[in-house]
PDB file of C-alpha atoms and ligand atoms in Angstrom:
ATOM      1  CA  UNK I1497      -5.404 -30.681 -18.385  1.00  0.00           C
ATOM      2  CA  UNK I1498      -2.122 -28.590 -18.172  1.00  0.00           C
ATOM      3  CA  UNK I1499       0.618 -29.306 -20.257  1.00  0.00           C
ATOM      4  CA  UNK I1500       4.040 -27.641 -20.363  1.00  0.00           C
ATOM      5  CA  UNK I1501       6.904 -28.401 -22.475  1.00  0.00           C
ATOM      6  CA  UNK I1502      10.101 -27.668 -22.976  1.00  0.00           C
ATOM      7  CA  UNK I1503       9.206 -23.715 -21.196  1.00  0.00           C
ATOM      8  CA  UNK I1504      12.137 -21.418 -21.203  1.00  0.00           C
ATOM      9  CA  UNK I1505      12.382 -18.202 -19.694  1.00  0.00           C
ATOM     10  CA  UNK I1506      15.271 -15.293 -19.823  1.00  0.00           C
ATOM     11  CA  UNK I1507      15.061 -11.957 -18.535  1.00  0.00           C
ATOM     12  CA  UNK I1508      18.085 -10.393 -20.224  1.00  0.00           C
ATOM     13  CA  UNK I1509      20.944 -12.946 -20.462  1.00  0.00           C
ATOM     14  CA  UNK I1510      19.826 -14.685 -17.390  1.00  0.00           C
ATOM     15  CA  UNK I1511      17.435 -17.808 -17.675  1.00  0.00           C
ATOM     16  CA  UNK I1512      15.328 -18.012 -15.021  1.00  0.00           C
ATOM     17  CA  UNK I1513      13.276 -21.149 -16.598  1.00  0.00           C
ATOM     18  CA  UNK I1514      15.187 -23.740 -17.531  1.00  0.00           C
ATOM     19  CA  UNK I1515      13.153 -26.744 -19.725  1.00  0.00           C
ATOM     20  CA  UNK I1516      10.193 -26.899 -17.993  1.00  0.00           C
ATOM     21  CA  UNK I1517       8.317 -29.953 -18.568  1.00  0.00           C
ATOM     22  CA  UNK I1518       5.133 -30.114 -16.621  1.00  0.00           C
ATOM     23  CA  UNK I1519       1.690 -32.295 -16.733  1.00  0.00           C
ATOM     24  CA  UNK I1520      -1.188 -31.351 -13.953  1.00  0.00           C
ATOM     25  CA  UNK I1521      -4.183 -33.372 -14.690  1.00  0.00           C
ATOM     26  CA  UNK I1522      -7.914 -32.090 -13.867  1.00  0.00           C
ATOM     27  CA  UNK I1523      -8.262 -32.002 -10.277  1.00  0.00           C
ATOM     28  CA  UNK I1524      -4.617 -31.946  -8.823  1.00  0.00           C
ATOM     29  CA  UNK I1525      -3.537 -29.990  -6.555  1.00  0.00           C
ATOM     30  CA  UNK I1526       0.468 -29.020  -7.427  1.00  0.00           C
ATOM     31  CA  UNK I1527       2.135 -27.516  -4.791  1.00  0.00           C
ATOM     32  CA  UNK I1528       5.472 -25.879  -6.073  1.00  0.00           C
ATOM     33  CA  UNK I1529       8.294 -25.119  -3.490  1.00  0.00           C
ATOM     34  CA  UNK I1530      11.910 -24.004  -3.772  1.00  0.00           C
ATOM     35  CA  UNK I1531      14.055 -21.594  -2.555  1.00  0.00           C
ATOM     36  CA  UNK I1532      13.253 -17.546  -3.310  1.00  0.00           C
ATOM     37  CA  UNK I1533      14.606 -16.841  -6.481  1.00  0.00           C
ATOM     38  CA  UNK I1534      14.547 -20.378  -8.103  1.00  0.00           C
ATOM     39  CA  UNK I1535      11.509 -19.595 -10.859  1.00  0.00           C
ATOM     40  CA  UNK I1536       8.545 -20.328  -8.876  1.00  0.00           C
ATOM     41  CA  UNK I1537       6.647 -16.625  -9.407  1.00  0.00           C
ATOM     42  CA  UNK I1538       7.934 -16.756 -13.179  1.00  0.00           C
ATOM     43  CA  UNK I1539       6.872 -20.382 -14.353  1.00  0.00           C
ATOM     44  CA  UNK I1540       3.128 -19.301 -12.637  1.00  0.00           C
ATOM     45  CA  UNK I1541       3.332 -16.266 -14.735  1.00  0.00           C
ATOM     46  CA  UNK I1542       4.264 -17.502 -17.891  1.00  0.00           C
ATOM     47  CA  UNK I1543       1.224 -20.104 -17.367  1.00  0.00           C
ATOM     48  CA  UNK I1544      -1.030 -17.330 -18.030  1.00  0.00           C
ATOM     49  CA  UNK I1545       1.356 -15.629 -20.145  1.00  0.00           C
ATOM     50  CA  UNK I1546       1.444 -12.333 -17.436  1.00  0.00           C
ATOM     51  CA  UNK I1547       5.274 -13.103 -18.595  1.00  0.00           C
ATOM     52  CA  UNK I1548       6.421 -14.109 -22.032  1.00  0.00           C
ATOM     53  CA  UNK I1549       8.450 -17.333 -22.332  1.00  0.00           C
ATOM     54  CA  UNK I1550      11.197 -17.602 -24.840  1.00  0.00           C
ATOM     55  CA  UNK I1551      10.008 -20.657 -26.184  1.00  0.00           C
ATOM     56  CA  UNK I1552       8.491 -24.104 -25.547  1.00  0.00           C
ATOM     57  CA  UNK I1553       4.684 -25.147 -25.668  1.00  0.00           C
ATOM     58  CA  UNK I1554       1.851 -24.476 -23.297  1.00  0.00           C
ATOM     59  CA  UNK I1555      -1.606 -26.568 -23.191  1.00  0.00           C
ATOM     60  CA  UNK I1556      -4.834 -26.076 -21.141  1.00  0.00           C
ATOM     61  CA  UNK I1557      -7.630 -27.664 -22.090  1.00  0.00           C
ATOM     62  CA  UNK I1558      -8.237 -27.036 -25.364  1.00  0.00           C
ATOM     63  CA  UNK I1559      -6.279 -23.909 -26.046  1.00  0.00           C
ATOM     64  CA  UNK I1560      -2.685 -25.123 -27.216  1.00  0.00           C
ATOM     65  CA  UNK I1561      -0.144 -22.324 -27.956  1.00  0.00           C
ATOM     66  CA  UNK I1562       3.480 -22.146 -29.036  1.00  0.00           C
ATOM     67  CA  UNK I1563       5.245 -19.383 -26.928  1.00  0.00           C
ATOM     68  CA  UNK I1564       7.346 -18.410 -29.985  1.00  0.00           C
ATOM     69  CA  UNK I1565       4.578 -17.730 -32.294  1.00  0.00           C
ATOM     70  CA  UNK I1566       0.840 -17.342 -31.175  1.00  0.00           C
ATOM     71  CA  UNK I1567      -2.284 -15.363 -32.033  1.00  0.00           C
ATOM     72  CA  UNK I1568      -3.511 -12.557 -29.931  1.00  0.00           C
ATOM     73  CA  UNK I1569      -6.847 -14.391 -30.077  1.00  0.00           C
ATOM     74  CA  UNK I1570      -5.234 -17.859 -28.536  1.00  0.00           C
ATOM     75  CA  UNK I1571      -3.522 -15.863 -25.682  1.00  0.00           C
ATOM     76  CA  UNK I1572      -6.661 -14.743 -24.722  1.00  0.00           C
ATOM     77  CA  UNK I1573      -8.290 -18.035 -24.644  1.00  0.00           C
ATOM     78  CA  UNK I1574      -5.048 -19.301 -22.541  1.00  0.00           C
ATOM     79  CA  UNK I1575      -5.284 -16.713 -19.879  1.00  0.00           C
ATOM     80  CA  UNK I1576      -9.407 -17.073 -19.840  1.00  0.00           C
ATOM     81  CA  UNK I1577      -8.442 -21.006 -18.693  1.00  0.00           C
ATOM     82  CA  UNK I1578      -6.690 -19.745 -15.237  1.00  0.00           C
ATOM     83  CA  UNK I1579      -7.206 -16.999 -12.619  1.00  0.00           C
ATOM     84  CA  UNK I1580      -4.361 -15.802 -10.342  1.00  0.00           C
ATOM     85  CA  UNK I1581      -4.531 -15.812  -6.678  1.00  0.00           C
ATOM     86  CA  UNK I1582      -1.568 -13.033  -5.394  1.00  0.00           C
ATOM     87  CA  UNK I1583       1.115 -12.797  -2.379  1.00  0.00           C
ATOM     88  CA  UNK I1584      -0.854  -9.312  -2.175  1.00  0.00           C
ATOM     89  CA  UNK I1585      -3.967  -9.687  -2.854  1.00  0.00           C
ATOM     90  CA  UNK I1586      -4.459  -6.861  -5.096  1.00  0.00           C
ATOM     91  CA  UNK I1587      -8.000  -5.967  -4.247  1.00  0.00           C
ATOM     92  CA  UNK I1588      -9.821  -2.717  -5.890  1.00  0.00           C
ATOM     93  CA  UNK I1589      -9.103  -0.049  -2.928  1.00  0.00           C
ATOM     94  CA  UNK I1590     -12.134   1.799  -3.735  1.00  0.00           C
ATOM     95  CA  UNK I1591     -14.454  -1.470  -4.365  1.00  0.00           C
ATOM     96  CA  UNK I1592     -16.298  -3.229  -1.720  1.00  0.00           C
ATOM     97  CA  UNK I1593     -16.022  -7.017  -1.325  1.00  0.00           C
ATOM     98  CA  UNK I1594     -18.764  -7.812  -3.415  1.00  0.00           C
ATOM     99  CA  UNK I1595     -17.529  -5.635  -6.356  1.00  0.00           C
ATOM    100  CA  UNK I1596     -14.470  -7.000  -6.748  1.00  0.00           C
ATOM    101  CA  UNK I1597     -15.318 -10.461  -6.900  1.00  0.00           C
ATOM    102  CA  UNK I1598     -17.621  -9.353  -9.621  1.00  0.00           C
ATOM    103  CA  UNK I1599     -16.014  -6.696 -11.530  1.00  0.00           C
ATOM    104  CA  UNK I1600     -14.867  -9.319 -14.142  1.00  0.00           C
ATOM    105  CA  UNK I1601     -18.556 -10.867 -14.419  1.00  0.00           C
ATOM    106  CA  UNK I1602     -19.973  -7.341 -14.894  1.00  0.00           C
ATOM    107  CA  UNK I1603     -16.887  -6.131 -17.341  1.00  0.00           C
ATOM    108  CA  UNK I1604     -15.631  -9.322 -18.937  1.00  0.00           C
ATOM    109  CA  UNK I1605     -18.131 -11.464 -19.290  1.00  0.00           C
ATOM    110  CA  UNK I1606     -20.973  -8.823 -19.387  1.00  0.00           C
ATOM    111  CA  UNK I1607     -23.322 -10.488 -16.994  1.00  0.00           C
ATOM    112  CA  UNK I1608     -26.429  -9.175 -16.025  1.00  0.00           C
ATOM    113  CA  UNK I1609     -25.986  -7.248 -12.806  1.00  0.00           C
ATOM    114  CA  UNK I1610     -28.475  -9.295 -10.383  1.00  0.00           C
ATOM    115  CA  UNK I1611     -26.959 -12.099 -11.565  1.00  0.00           C
ATOM    116  CA  UNK I1612     -23.343 -11.351 -11.237  1.00  0.00           C
ATOM    117  CA  UNK I1613     -24.474 -10.396  -7.464  1.00  0.00           C
ATOM    118  CA  UNK I1614     -26.343 -13.808  -6.954  1.00  0.00           C
ATOM    119  CA  UNK I1615     -22.946 -15.486  -7.984  1.00  0.00           C
ATOM    120  CA  UNK I1616     -20.801 -12.846  -5.663  1.00  0.00           C
ATOM    121  CA  UNK I1617     -22.891 -13.256  -2.671  1.00  0.00           C
ATOM    122  CA  UNK I1618     -23.045 -16.980  -2.785  1.00  0.00           C
ATOM    123  CA  UNK I1619     -18.946 -17.227  -3.431  1.00  0.00           C
ATOM    124  CA  UNK I1620     -18.419 -14.613  -0.337  1.00  0.00           C
ATOM    125  CA  UNK I1621     -20.359 -17.255   1.450  1.00  0.00           C
ATOM    126  CA  UNK I1622     -18.325 -20.219   0.383  1.00  0.00           C
ATOM    127  CA  UNK I1623     -15.066 -18.100   1.607  1.00  0.00           C
ATOM    128  CA  UNK I1624     -17.049 -17.324   5.132  1.00  0.00           C
ATOM    129  CA  UNK I1625     -17.474 -13.650   3.920  1.00  0.00           C
ATOM    130  CA  UNK I1626     -20.967 -12.856   3.808  1.00  0.00           C
ATOM    131  CA  UNK I1627     -21.514 -10.656   6.410  1.00  0.00           C
ATOM    132  CA  UNK I1628     -18.257  -8.666   4.755  1.00  0.00           C
ATOM    133  CA  UNK I1629     -19.715  -8.174   1.552  1.00  0.00           C
ATOM    134  CA  UNK I1630     -19.882  -4.341   1.265  1.00  0.00           C
ATOM    135  CA  UNK I1631     -16.925  -3.606   3.217  1.00  0.00           C
ATOM    136  CA  UNK I1632     -14.096  -1.795   1.446  1.00  0.00           C
ATOM    137  CA  UNK I1633     -10.442  -3.706   1.997  1.00  0.00           C
ATOM    138  CA  UNK I1634      -9.078  -1.231   3.921  1.00  0.00           C
ATOM    139  CA  UNK I1635     -12.008  -2.695   6.888  1.00  0.00           C
ATOM    140  CA  UNK I1636     -11.051  -6.275   6.148  1.00  0.00           C
ATOM    141  CA  UNK I1637      -7.924  -8.286   7.927  1.00  0.00           C
ATOM    142  CA  UNK I1638      -5.485  -9.500   5.358  1.00  0.00           C
ATOM    143  CA  UNK I1639      -6.811 -13.287   5.523  1.00  0.00           C
ATOM    144  CA  UNK I1640     -10.017 -11.686   4.861  1.00  0.00           C
ATOM    145  CA  UNK I1641      -8.910  -9.717   1.955  1.00  0.00           C
ATOM    146  CA  UNK I1642      -7.499 -12.747   0.662  1.00  0.00           C
ATOM    147  CA  UNK I1643     -10.319 -14.737   1.016  1.00  0.00           C
ATOM    148  CA  UNK I1644     -12.086 -12.192  -0.718  1.00  0.00           C
ATOM    149  CA  UNK I1645      -9.200 -12.689  -3.952  1.00  0.00           C
ATOM    150  CA  UNK I1646      -9.681 -16.123  -3.668  1.00  0.00           C
ATOM    151  CA  UNK I1647     -13.290 -15.853  -3.848  1.00  0.00           C
ATOM    152  CA  UNK I1648     -13.055 -13.408  -7.082  1.00  0.00           C
ATOM    153  CA  UNK I1649     -10.579 -15.867  -8.605  1.00  0.00           C
ATOM    154  CA  UNK I1650     -13.428 -18.618  -8.422  1.00  0.00           C
ATOM    155  CA  UNK I1651     -15.907 -15.729  -9.907  1.00  0.00           C
ATOM    156  CA  UNK I1652     -15.069 -16.624 -13.744  1.00  0.00           C
ATOM    157  CA  UNK I1653     -14.789 -20.235 -13.326  1.00  0.00           C
ATOM    158  CA  UNK I1654     -11.454 -21.000 -14.208  1.00  0.00           C
ATOM    159  CA  UNK I1655     -10.279 -24.548 -14.706  1.00  0.00           C
ATOM    160  CA  UNK I1656      -7.005 -24.001 -12.873  1.00  0.00           C
ATOM    161  CA  UNK I1657      -6.456 -21.405  -9.788  1.00  0.00           C
ATOM    162  CA  UNK I1658      -2.942 -20.567  -9.729  1.00  0.00           C
ATOM    163  CA  UNK I1659      -1.521 -19.252  -6.100  1.00  0.00           C
ATOM    164  CA  UNK I1660       1.242 -17.659  -5.188  1.00  0.00           C
ATOM    165  CA  UNK I1661       2.090 -17.476  -1.577  1.00  0.00           C
ATOM    166  CA  UNK I1662      -0.926 -16.788  -1.215  1.00  0.00           C
ATOM    167  CA  UNK I1663      -0.358 -16.794   2.853  1.00  0.00           C
ATOM    168  CA  UNK I1664       3.364 -15.469   3.643  1.00  0.00           C
ATOM    169  CA  UNK I1665       2.613 -11.495   3.437  1.00  0.00           C
ATOM    170  CA  UNK I1666      -0.237 -12.934   6.666  1.00  0.00           C
ATOM    171  CA  UNK I1667       0.607 -12.150  10.228  1.00  0.00           C
ATOM    172  CA  UNK I1668       0.577 -15.941  11.664  1.00  0.00           C
ATOM    173  CA  UNK I1669      -2.448 -16.065  13.079  1.00  0.00           C
ATOM    174  CA  UNK I1670      -4.266 -15.267   9.827  1.00  0.00           C
ATOM    175  CA  UNK I1671      -2.435 -18.153   7.664  1.00  0.00           C
ATOM    176  CA  UNK I1672      -5.123 -20.713   8.360  1.00  0.00           C
ATOM    177  CA  UNK I1673      -8.120 -19.142   7.736  1.00  0.00           C
ATOM    178  CA  UNK I1674      -6.961 -18.818   4.108  1.00  0.00           C
ATOM    179  CA  UNK I1675      -5.458 -22.016   3.773  1.00  0.00           C
ATOM    180  CA  UNK I1676      -8.613 -23.395   5.481  1.00  0.00           C
ATOM    181  CA  UNK I1677     -10.534 -22.344   2.243  1.00  0.00           C
ATOM    182  CA  UNK I1678      -8.067 -23.284  -0.002  1.00  0.00           C
ATOM    183  CA  UNK I1679      -8.243 -27.271   1.884  1.00  0.00           C
ATOM    184  CA  UNK I1680     -11.592 -26.724   0.992  1.00  0.00           C
ATOM    185  CA  UNK I1681     -11.384 -26.164  -2.410  1.00  0.00           C
ATOM    186  CA  UNK I1682      -9.514 -29.244  -2.724  1.00  0.00           C
ATOM    187  CA  UNK I1683     -11.655 -31.706  -1.520  1.00  0.00           C
ATOM    188  CA  UNK I1684     -14.126 -29.730  -4.390  1.00  0.00           C
ATOM    189  CA  UNK I1685     -11.424 -31.191  -6.611  1.00  0.00           C
ATOM    190  CA  UNK I1686     -10.636 -27.547  -8.057  1.00  0.00           C
ATOM    191  CA  UNK I1687      -7.128 -27.953  -9.863  1.00  0.00           C
ATOM    192  CA  UNK I1688      -4.751 -25.733  -8.412  1.00  0.00           C
ATOM    193  CA  UNK I1689      -1.144 -24.732  -8.500  1.00  0.00           C
ATOM    194  CA  UNK I1690       0.423 -23.254  -5.169  1.00  0.00           C
ATOM    195  CA  UNK I1691       3.756 -22.220  -4.799  1.00  0.00           C
ATOM    196  CA  UNK I1692       3.883 -22.116  -1.185  1.00  0.00           C
ATOM    197  CA  UNK I1693       6.511 -21.841   1.786  1.00  0.00           C
ATOM    198  CA  UNK I1694       3.844 -23.964   4.284  1.00  0.00           C
ATOM    199  CA  UNK I1695       5.383 -27.491   3.877  1.00  0.00           C
ATOM    200  CA  UNK I1696       3.020 -28.963   6.541  1.00  0.00           C
ATOM    201  CA  UNK I1697      -0.062 -27.415   4.255  1.00  0.00           C
ATOM    202  CA  UNK I1698       1.644 -28.942   1.121  1.00  0.00           C
ATOM    203  CA  UNK I1699       2.142 -32.245   2.523  1.00  0.00           C
ATOM    204  CA  UNK I1700      -1.417 -32.537   3.631  1.00  0.00           C
ATOM    205  CA  UNK I1701      -3.309 -30.913   0.321  1.00  0.00           C
ATOM    206  CA  UNK I1702      -0.666 -31.955  -2.511  1.00  0.00           C
ATOM    207  CA  UNK I1703      -1.229 -34.744  -4.520  1.00  0.00           C
ATOM    208  CA  UNK I1704       1.811 -33.831  -6.481  1.00  0.00           C
ATOM    209  CA  UNK I1705       5.236 -31.326  -5.197  1.00  0.00           C
ATOM    210  CA  UNK I1706       7.450 -29.661  -7.183  1.00  0.00           C
ATOM    211  CA  UNK I1707      10.733 -28.511  -6.388  1.00  0.00           C
ATOM    212  CA  UNK I1708      12.489 -26.015  -7.856  1.00  0.00           C
ATOM    213  CA  UNK I1709      15.986 -24.437  -7.853  1.00  0.00           C
ATOM    214  CA  UNK I1710      17.768 -21.896 -10.311  1.00  0.00           C
ATOM    215  CA  UNK I1711      14.992 -22.735 -12.671  1.00  0.00           C
ATOM    216  CA  UNK I1712      15.198 -26.553 -12.874  1.00  0.00           C
ATOM    217  CA  UNK I1713      12.731 -28.614 -11.619  1.00  0.00           C
ATOM    218  CA  UNK I1714      14.838 -30.808  -9.785  1.00  0.00           C
ATOM    219  CA  UNK I1715      12.418 -33.225  -8.971  1.00  0.00           C
ATOM    220  CA  UNK I1716       9.114 -34.080  -8.299  1.00  0.00           C
ATOM    221  CA  UNK I1717       6.845 -36.825  -7.111  1.00  0.00           C
ATOM    222  CA  UNK I1718       4.358 -37.276  -3.943  1.00  0.00           C
ATOM    223  CA  UNK I1719       4.575 -35.052  -1.036  1.00  0.00           C
ATOM    224  CA  UNK I1720       5.961 -38.696   0.252  1.00  0.00           C
ATOM    225  CA  UNK I1721       8.334 -39.315  -2.264  1.00  0.00           C
ATOM    226  CA  UNK I1722       9.654 -35.179  -2.296  1.00  0.00           C
ATOM    227  CA  UNK I1723       8.766 -33.487   1.495  1.00  0.00           C
ATOM    228  CA  UNK I1724       8.961 -36.488   3.219  1.00  0.00           C
ATOM    229  CA  UNK I1725      11.667 -39.262   1.838  1.00  0.00           C
ATOM    230  CA  UNK I1726      13.618 -37.056  -0.500  1.00  0.00           C
ATOM    231  CA  UNK I1727      17.097 -38.823  -1.449  1.00  0.00           C
ATOM    232  CA  UNK I1728      17.884 -35.901  -3.436  1.00  0.00           C
ATOM    233  CA  UNK I1729      20.624 -33.422  -1.551  1.00  0.00           C
ATOM    234  CA  UNK I1730      19.645 -30.426  -3.269  1.00  0.00           C
ATOM    235  CA  UNK I1731      15.742 -30.563  -1.987  1.00  0.00           C
ATOM    236  CA  UNK I1732      17.140 -32.283   1.478  1.00  0.00           C
ATOM    237  CA  UNK I1733      19.264 -28.917   2.155  1.00  0.00           C
ATOM    238  CA  UNK I1734      16.030 -27.069   0.998  1.00  0.00           C
ATOM    239  CA  UNK I1735      13.730 -28.924   3.605  1.00  0.00           C
ATOM    240  CA  UNK I1736      16.399 -28.582   6.483  1.00  0.00           C
ATOM    241  CA  UNK I1737      16.668 -24.711   6.065  1.00  0.00           C
ATOM    242  CA  UNK I1738      12.623 -24.509   6.030  1.00  0.00           C
ATOM    243  CA  UNK I1739      12.734 -26.604   9.336  1.00  0.00           C
ATOM    244  CA  UNK I1740      15.252 -24.392  10.814  1.00  0.00           C
ATOM    245  CA  UNK I1741      13.412 -21.371   9.750  1.00  0.00           C
ATOM    246  CA  UNK I1742       9.846 -22.654  11.296  1.00  0.00           C
ATOM    247  CA  UNK I1743      12.024 -23.803  14.536  1.00  0.00           C
ATOM    248  CA  UNK I1744      13.517 -20.256  14.508  1.00  0.00           C
ATOM    249  CA  UNK I1745      10.308 -18.584  14.372  1.00  0.00           C
ATOM    250  CA  UNK I1746       8.733 -20.445  16.922  1.00  0.00           C
ATOM    251  CA  UNK I1747      11.326 -19.677  19.247  1.00  0.00           C
ATOM    252  CA  UNK I1748      11.507 -15.955  18.328  1.00  0.00           C
ATOM    253  CA  UNK I1749       7.291 -15.979  19.199  1.00  0.00           C
ATOM    254  CA  UNK I1750       7.846 -18.067  22.805  1.00  0.00           C
ATOM    255  CA  UNK I1751      10.226 -15.012  23.549  1.00  0.00           C
TER     256      UNK I1751
HETATM  257  N1  ADP W3289      10.322  -8.687 -14.274  1.00  0.00           N
HETATM  258  C1  ADP W3289      12.072  -9.335 -13.920  1.00  0.00           C
HETATM  259  N2  ADP W3289      12.618  -8.811 -14.609  1.00  0.00           N
HETATM  260  C2  ADP W3289      14.589  -9.287 -14.048  1.00  0.00           C
HETATM  261  N3  ADP W3289      14.254 -10.234 -13.621  1.00  0.00           N
HETATM  262  C3  ADP W3289      13.432 -11.067 -12.801  1.00  0.00           C
HETATM  263  C4  ADP W3289      12.043 -10.722 -13.069  1.00  0.00           C
HETATM  264  N4  ADP W3289      11.527 -11.065 -12.491  1.00  0.00           N
HETATM  265  C5  ADP W3289      12.216 -11.984 -11.599  1.00  0.00           C
HETATM  266  N5  ADP W3289      13.194 -11.978 -11.874  1.00  0.00           N
HETATM  267  C6  ADP W3289      14.273 -12.743 -11.619  1.00  0.00           C
HETATM  268  O1  ADP W3289      14.206 -14.438 -11.784  1.00  0.00           O
HETATM  269  C7  ADP W3289      14.585 -15.045 -11.087  1.00  0.00           C
HETATM  270  C8  ADP W3289      13.504 -16.398 -10.623  1.00  0.00           C
HETATM  271  O2  ADP W3289      12.786 -15.002 -10.215  1.00  0.00           O
HETATM  272  P1  ADP W3289      11.194 -15.453  -9.454  1.00  0.00           P
HETATM  273  O3  ADP W3289      10.536 -16.229 -10.149  1.00  0.00           O
HETATM  274  O4  ADP W3289      10.564 -14.633  -9.096  1.00  0.00           O
HETATM  275  O5  ADP W3289      11.629 -16.595  -8.338  1.00  0.00           O
HETATM  276  P2  ADP W3289      10.882 -17.166  -7.151  1.00  0.00           P
HETATM  277  O6  ADP W3289       9.116 -16.983  -7.381  1.00  0.00           O
HETATM  278  O7  ADP W3289      11.008 -18.619  -7.043  1.00  0.00           O
HETATM  279  O8  ADP W3289      11.265 -16.418  -5.669  1.00  0.00           O
HETATM  280  C9  ADP W3289      15.075 -14.162  -9.749  1.00  0.00           C
HETATM  281  O9  ADP W3289      16.508 -14.072 -10.244  1.00  0.00           O
HETATM  282  C10 ADP W3289      14.953 -12.974 -10.257  1.00  0.00           C
HETATM  283  O10 ADP W3289      15.400 -11.966  -9.548  1.00  0.00           O
HETATM  284 MG1   MG W3290       8.107 -15.949  -6.171  1.00  0.00          MG
END
């Protein structure tokens, strides 16, 4: 359902994506892992043209676009196919949880207010926040705010949700409530691309894992292939570092 061919991206003369090829099937959960600065966020942002790629083609469902020459209408169509969940939840501070969730329905989809509210209430229920519908973001925990932003992403019925490190800004004790919502979505066959540092979570929820470094896809495969039994020295080194980090933070907490 998502097909990327020969995607490249430069910032000035620095190449940050190098000939990226990707195939994601409907209902599949893909985890992207890799060191900081390897181009993971840029790749997600290129998929919905938040960043303009330098070359390559992107196909999502019935929209196919050559990134070097496309009509604004096609770009618009492509953007409608995905919704993004960011590390920093980016909620409207002056709107309640419910208003945040239904904003796009009212503004872009021109839905009737009662209908949008019904959808918004159902979505908040799905992420366990029906009681918080009328609260403002400042009165919600980080985990709750992130769950609101997941409900907001679901509201527009995207073909895929793109998560960029959805839990890395959260206090450790709030991580699991967000991962749990994503696990539930995975069970319902929601197509998702998740950039994450949570290796255990990636192993458990992903159908397919992509390891990126220096703008390249170094290897990809099942979680078993990439996370448990990688033969690639680069992947092994990264996973070892991640393991050390986890051990280190666990040690810090015990202190
Ligand atoms: N807007 C930007 N302008 C210039 N360089 C950028 C910009 N965004 C990202 N980069 C650079 O592109 C590279 C990849 O960044 P990013 O995609 O954020 O990596 P990751 O998400 O894997 O940590 C990094 O070297 C980063 O400094
Ligand atoms: Mg990033």
